[in-house]
PDB file of C-alpha atoms in Angstrom:
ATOM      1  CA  UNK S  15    -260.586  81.109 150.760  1.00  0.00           C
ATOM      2  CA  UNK S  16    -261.822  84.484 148.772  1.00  0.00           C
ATOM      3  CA  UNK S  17    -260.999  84.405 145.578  1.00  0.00           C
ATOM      4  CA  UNK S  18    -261.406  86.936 142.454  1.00  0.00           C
ATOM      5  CA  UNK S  19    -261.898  85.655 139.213  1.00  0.00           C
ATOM      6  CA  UNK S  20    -260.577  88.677 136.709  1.00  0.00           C
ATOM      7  CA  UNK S  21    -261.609  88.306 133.213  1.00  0.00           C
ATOM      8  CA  UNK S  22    -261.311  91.147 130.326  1.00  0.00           C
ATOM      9  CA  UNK S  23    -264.222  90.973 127.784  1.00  0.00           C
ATOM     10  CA  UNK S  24    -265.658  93.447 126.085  1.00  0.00           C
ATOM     11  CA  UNK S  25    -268.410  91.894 124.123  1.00  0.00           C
ATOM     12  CA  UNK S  26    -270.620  89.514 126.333  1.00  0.00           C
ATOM     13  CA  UNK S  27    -270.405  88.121 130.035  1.00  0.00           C
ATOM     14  CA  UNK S  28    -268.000  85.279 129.935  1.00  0.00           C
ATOM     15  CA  UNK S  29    -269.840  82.016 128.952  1.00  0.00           C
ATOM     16  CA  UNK S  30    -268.352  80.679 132.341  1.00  0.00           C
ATOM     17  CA  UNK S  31    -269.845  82.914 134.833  1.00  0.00           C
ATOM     18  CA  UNK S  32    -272.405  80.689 135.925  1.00  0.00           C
ATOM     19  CA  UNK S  33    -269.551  77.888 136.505  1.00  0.00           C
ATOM     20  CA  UNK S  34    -267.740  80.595 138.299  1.00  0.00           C
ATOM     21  CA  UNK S  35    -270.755  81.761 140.502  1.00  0.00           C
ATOM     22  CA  UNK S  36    -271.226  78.054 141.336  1.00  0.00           C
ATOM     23  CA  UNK S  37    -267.948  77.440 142.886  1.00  0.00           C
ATOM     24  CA  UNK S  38    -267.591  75.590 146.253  1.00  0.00           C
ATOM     25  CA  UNK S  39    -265.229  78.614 147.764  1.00  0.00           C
ATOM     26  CA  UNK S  40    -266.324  82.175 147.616  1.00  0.00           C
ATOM     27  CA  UNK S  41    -266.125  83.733 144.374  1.00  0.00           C
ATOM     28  CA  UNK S  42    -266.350  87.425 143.610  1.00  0.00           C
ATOM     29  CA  UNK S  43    -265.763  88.157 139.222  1.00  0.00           C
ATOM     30  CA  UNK S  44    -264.384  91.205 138.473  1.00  0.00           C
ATOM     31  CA  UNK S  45    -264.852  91.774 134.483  1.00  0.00           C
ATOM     32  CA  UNK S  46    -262.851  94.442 132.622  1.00  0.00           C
ATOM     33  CA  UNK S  47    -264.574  96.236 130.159  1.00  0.00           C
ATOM     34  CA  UNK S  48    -262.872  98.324 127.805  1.00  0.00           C
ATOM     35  CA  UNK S  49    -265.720 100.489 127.188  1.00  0.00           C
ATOM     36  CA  UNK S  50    -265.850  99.916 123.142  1.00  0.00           C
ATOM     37  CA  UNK S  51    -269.669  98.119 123.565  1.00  0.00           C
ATOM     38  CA  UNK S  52    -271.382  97.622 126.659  1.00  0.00           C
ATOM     39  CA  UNK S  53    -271.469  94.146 128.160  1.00  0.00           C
ATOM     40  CA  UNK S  54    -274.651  92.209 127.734  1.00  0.00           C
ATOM     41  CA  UNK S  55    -276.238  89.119 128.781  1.00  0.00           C
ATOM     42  CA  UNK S  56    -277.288  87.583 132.418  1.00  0.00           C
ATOM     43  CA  UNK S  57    -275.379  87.643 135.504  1.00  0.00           C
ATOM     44  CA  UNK S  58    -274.369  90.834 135.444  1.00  0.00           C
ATOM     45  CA  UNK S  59    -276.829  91.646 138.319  1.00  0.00           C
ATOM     46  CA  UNK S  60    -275.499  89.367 140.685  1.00  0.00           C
ATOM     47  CA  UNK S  61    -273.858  91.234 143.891  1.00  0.00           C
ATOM     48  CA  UNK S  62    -270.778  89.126 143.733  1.00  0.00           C
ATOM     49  CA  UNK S  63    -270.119  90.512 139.900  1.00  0.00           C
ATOM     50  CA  UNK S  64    -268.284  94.111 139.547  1.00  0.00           C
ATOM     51  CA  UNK S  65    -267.378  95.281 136.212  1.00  0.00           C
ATOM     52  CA  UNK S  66    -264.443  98.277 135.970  1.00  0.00           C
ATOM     53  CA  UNK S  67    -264.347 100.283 133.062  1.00  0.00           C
ATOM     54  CA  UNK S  68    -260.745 100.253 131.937  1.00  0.00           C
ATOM     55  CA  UNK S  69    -258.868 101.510 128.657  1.00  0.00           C
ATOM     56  CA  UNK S  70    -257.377  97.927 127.230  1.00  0.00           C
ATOM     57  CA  UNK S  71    -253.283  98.515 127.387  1.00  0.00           C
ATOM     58  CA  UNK S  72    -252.338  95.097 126.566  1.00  0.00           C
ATOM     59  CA  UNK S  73    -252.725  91.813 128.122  1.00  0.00           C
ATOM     60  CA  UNK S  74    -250.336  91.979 130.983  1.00  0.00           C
ATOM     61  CA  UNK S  75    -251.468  95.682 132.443  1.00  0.00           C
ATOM     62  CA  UNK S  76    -255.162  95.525 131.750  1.00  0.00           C
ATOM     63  CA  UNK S  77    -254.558  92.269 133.909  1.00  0.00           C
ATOM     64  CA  UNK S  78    -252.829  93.269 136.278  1.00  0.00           C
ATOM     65  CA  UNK S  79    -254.809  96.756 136.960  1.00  0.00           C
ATOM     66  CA  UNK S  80    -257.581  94.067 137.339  1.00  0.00           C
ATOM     67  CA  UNK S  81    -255.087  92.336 139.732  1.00  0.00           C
ATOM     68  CA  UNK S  82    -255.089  95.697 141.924  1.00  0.00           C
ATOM     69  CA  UNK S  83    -258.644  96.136 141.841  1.00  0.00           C
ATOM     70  CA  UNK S  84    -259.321  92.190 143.078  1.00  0.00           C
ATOM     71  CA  UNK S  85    -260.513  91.790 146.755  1.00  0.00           C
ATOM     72  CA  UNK S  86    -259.493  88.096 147.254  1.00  0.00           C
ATOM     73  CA  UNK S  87    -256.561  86.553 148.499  1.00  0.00           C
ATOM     74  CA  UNK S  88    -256.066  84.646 145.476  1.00  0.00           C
ATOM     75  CA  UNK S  89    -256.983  85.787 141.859  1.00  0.00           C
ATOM     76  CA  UNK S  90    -257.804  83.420 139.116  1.00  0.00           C
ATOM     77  CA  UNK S  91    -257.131  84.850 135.476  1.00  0.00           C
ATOM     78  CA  UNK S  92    -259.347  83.473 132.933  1.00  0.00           C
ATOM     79  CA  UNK S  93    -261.016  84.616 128.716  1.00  0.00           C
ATOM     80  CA  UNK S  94    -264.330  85.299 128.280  1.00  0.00           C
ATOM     81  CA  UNK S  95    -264.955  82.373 126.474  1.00  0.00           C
ATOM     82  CA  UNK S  96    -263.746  79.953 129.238  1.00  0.00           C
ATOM     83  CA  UNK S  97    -265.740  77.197 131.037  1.00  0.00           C
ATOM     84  CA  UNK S  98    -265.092  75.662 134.099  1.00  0.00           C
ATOM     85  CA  UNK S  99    -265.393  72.341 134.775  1.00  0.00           C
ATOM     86  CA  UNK S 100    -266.729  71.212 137.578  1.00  0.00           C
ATOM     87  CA  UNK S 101    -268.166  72.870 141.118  1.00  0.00           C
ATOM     88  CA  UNK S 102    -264.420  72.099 142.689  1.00  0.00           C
ATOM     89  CA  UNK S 103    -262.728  73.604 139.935  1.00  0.00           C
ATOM     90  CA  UNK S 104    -261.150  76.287 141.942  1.00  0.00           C
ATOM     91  CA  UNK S 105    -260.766  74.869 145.264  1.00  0.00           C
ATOM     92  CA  UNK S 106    -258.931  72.547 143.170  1.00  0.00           C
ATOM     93  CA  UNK S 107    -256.770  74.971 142.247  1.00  0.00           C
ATOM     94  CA  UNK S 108    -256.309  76.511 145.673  1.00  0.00           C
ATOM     95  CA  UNK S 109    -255.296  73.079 146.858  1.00  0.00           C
ATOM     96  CA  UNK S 110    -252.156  73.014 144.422  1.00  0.00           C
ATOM     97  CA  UNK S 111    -251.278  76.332 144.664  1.00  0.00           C
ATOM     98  CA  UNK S 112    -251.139  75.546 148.661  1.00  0.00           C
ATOM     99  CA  UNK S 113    -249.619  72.382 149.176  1.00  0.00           C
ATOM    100  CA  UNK S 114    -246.832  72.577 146.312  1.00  0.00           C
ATOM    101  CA  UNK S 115    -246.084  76.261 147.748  1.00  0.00           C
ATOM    102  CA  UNK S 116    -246.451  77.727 144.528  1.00  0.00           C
ATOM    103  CA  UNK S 117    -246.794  81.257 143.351  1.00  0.00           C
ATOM    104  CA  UNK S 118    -249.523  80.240 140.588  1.00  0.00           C
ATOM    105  CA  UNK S 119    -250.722  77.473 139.280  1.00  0.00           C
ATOM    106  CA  UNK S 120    -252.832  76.659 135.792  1.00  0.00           C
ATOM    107  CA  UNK S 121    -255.290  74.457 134.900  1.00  0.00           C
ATOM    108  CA  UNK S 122    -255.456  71.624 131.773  1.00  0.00           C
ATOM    109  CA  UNK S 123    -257.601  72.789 129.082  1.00  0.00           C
ATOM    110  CA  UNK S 124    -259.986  70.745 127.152  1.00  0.00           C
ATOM    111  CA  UNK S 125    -260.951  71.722 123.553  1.00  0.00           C
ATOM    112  CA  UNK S 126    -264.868  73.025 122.606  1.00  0.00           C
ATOM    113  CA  UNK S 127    -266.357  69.997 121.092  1.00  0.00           C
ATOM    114  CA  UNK S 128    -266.001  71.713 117.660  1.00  0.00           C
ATOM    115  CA  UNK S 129    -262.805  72.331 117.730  1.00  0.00           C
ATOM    116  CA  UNK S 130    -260.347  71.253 114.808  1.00  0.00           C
ATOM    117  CA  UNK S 131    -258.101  68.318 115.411  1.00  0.00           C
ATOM    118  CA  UNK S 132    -254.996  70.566 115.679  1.00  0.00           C
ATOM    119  CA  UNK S 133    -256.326  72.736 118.216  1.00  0.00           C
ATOM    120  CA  UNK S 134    -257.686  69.573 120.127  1.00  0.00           C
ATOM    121  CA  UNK S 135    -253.972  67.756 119.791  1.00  0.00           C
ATOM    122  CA  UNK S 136    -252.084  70.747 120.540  1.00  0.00           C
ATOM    123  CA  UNK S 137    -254.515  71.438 123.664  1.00  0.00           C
ATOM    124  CA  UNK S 138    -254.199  67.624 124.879  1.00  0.00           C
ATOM    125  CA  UNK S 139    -250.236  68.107 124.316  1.00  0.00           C
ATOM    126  CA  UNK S 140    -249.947  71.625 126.284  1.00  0.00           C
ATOM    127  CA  UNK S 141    -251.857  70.427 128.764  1.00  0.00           C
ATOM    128  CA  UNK S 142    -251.691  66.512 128.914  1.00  0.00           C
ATOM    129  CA  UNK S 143    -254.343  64.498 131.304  1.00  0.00           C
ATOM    130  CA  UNK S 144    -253.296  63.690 135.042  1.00  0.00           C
ATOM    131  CA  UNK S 145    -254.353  64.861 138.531  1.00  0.00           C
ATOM    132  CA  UNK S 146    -251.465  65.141 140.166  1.00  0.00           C
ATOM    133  CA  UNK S 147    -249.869  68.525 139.616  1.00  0.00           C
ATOM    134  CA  UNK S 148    -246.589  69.375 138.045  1.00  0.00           C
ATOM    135  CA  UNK S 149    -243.954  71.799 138.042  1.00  0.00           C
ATOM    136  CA  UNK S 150    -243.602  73.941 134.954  1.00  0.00           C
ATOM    137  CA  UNK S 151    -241.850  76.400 133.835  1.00  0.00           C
ATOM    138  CA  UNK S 152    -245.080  78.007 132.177  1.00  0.00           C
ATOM    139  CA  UNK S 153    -248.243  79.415 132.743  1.00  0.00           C
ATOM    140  CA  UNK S 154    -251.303  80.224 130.659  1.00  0.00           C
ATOM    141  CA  UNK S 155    -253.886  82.659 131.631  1.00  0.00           C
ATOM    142  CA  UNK S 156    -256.812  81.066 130.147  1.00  0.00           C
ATOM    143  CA  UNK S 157    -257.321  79.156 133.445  1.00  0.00           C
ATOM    144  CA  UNK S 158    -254.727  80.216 136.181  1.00  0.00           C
ATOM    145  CA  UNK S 159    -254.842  81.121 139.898  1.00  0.00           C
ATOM    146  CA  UNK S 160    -251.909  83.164 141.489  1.00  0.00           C
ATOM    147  CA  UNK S 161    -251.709  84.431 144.630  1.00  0.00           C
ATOM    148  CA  UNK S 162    -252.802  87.531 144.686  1.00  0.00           C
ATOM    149  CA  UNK S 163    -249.331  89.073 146.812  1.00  0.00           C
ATOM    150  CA  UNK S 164    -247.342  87.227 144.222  1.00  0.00           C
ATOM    151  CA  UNK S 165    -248.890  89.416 141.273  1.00  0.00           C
ATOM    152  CA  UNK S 166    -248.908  92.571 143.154  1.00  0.00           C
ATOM    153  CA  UNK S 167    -244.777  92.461 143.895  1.00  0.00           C
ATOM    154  CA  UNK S 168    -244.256  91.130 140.874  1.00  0.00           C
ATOM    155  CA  UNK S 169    -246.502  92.656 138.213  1.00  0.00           C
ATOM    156  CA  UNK S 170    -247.460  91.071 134.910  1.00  0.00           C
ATOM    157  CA  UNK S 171    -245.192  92.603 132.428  1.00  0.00           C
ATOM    158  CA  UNK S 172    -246.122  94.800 129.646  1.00  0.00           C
ATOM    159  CA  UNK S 173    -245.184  92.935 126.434  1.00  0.00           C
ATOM    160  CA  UNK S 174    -248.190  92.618 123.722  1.00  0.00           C
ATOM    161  CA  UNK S 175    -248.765  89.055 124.406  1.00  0.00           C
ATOM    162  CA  UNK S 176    -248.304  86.097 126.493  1.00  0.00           C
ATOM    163  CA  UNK S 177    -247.516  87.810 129.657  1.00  0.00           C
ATOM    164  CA  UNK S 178    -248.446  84.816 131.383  1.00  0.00           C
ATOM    165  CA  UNK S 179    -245.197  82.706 129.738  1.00  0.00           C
ATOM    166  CA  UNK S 180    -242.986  85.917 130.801  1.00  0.00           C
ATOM    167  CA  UNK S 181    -244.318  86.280 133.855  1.00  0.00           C
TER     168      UNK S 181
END
């Protein structure tokens, strides 16, 4: 399974690259760069990193012209300060999506170790423990995969945030 990991930043190469690079399914990360500073740090080399140069016009178009520019059959929207856990993170993923016929599925977030207690509760209560998966009626693009045909008849919208949850 091919799968494009599409990620706007602006300011560094997301802290997860590596994690993303080291996947146990093909990865290719497409990075959208607004073009205010140039991206900096390692990876960026790599032959299975692109980075487009695209005007930022909100969370659910940037995304979604990132969407259209994605070569894999599935495309997993992620932040640039992300981290996957894990080698089977996204084959993970794929599995769900797959078997419970789904459109797009999201992964549980864990708080940075320095987080405040609030963020860590409300993380733990958004997305509560468990393996098996779960049908919601909500995503969250910090860690989601979608099929890639899903997104492209039915765009992300255009609102200013939390496209994801209207999506």
């Amino acid at each position: 399974a091919r799968v494009s990991a599409v990620i706007p930043s602006h300011r560094r190469v997301p802290w997860g690259l590596q994690a993303l690079l080291s996947q146990d399914v093909e990865v290719e990360v497409l990075l959208l760069d607004n073009g205010r500073d140039a991206l900096r740090g390692e990876g960026l080399g790599d032959e299975r990193v692109r980075v487009a140069r695209l005007p930022w016009e909100g969370h659910g178009p940037t995304r979604q012209r990132g969407v259209e520019l994605a070569r894999g059959a599935y495309v997993f929207l992620s932040v640039d300060d992300g981290l996957p856990c894990g080698a089977g993170f996204l084959r993970t993923l794929i599995e769900a999506l797959v078997e419970g016929e789904f459109d797009a599925v999201f992964a549980r977030q864990l708080p940075w170790p320095d987080s405040d207690q609030v963020t860590a509760r409300r993380l733990r209560a958004w997305t509560p423990p468990g393996k098996r998966p779960r049908r919601v009626e909500r995503l969250d693009n910090v860690a989601a995969l979608y099929r890639r045909e899903s997104l492209l008849q039915h765009p992300l919208p255009a609102v200013p945030i939390a496209e994801d949850l209207r999506w």
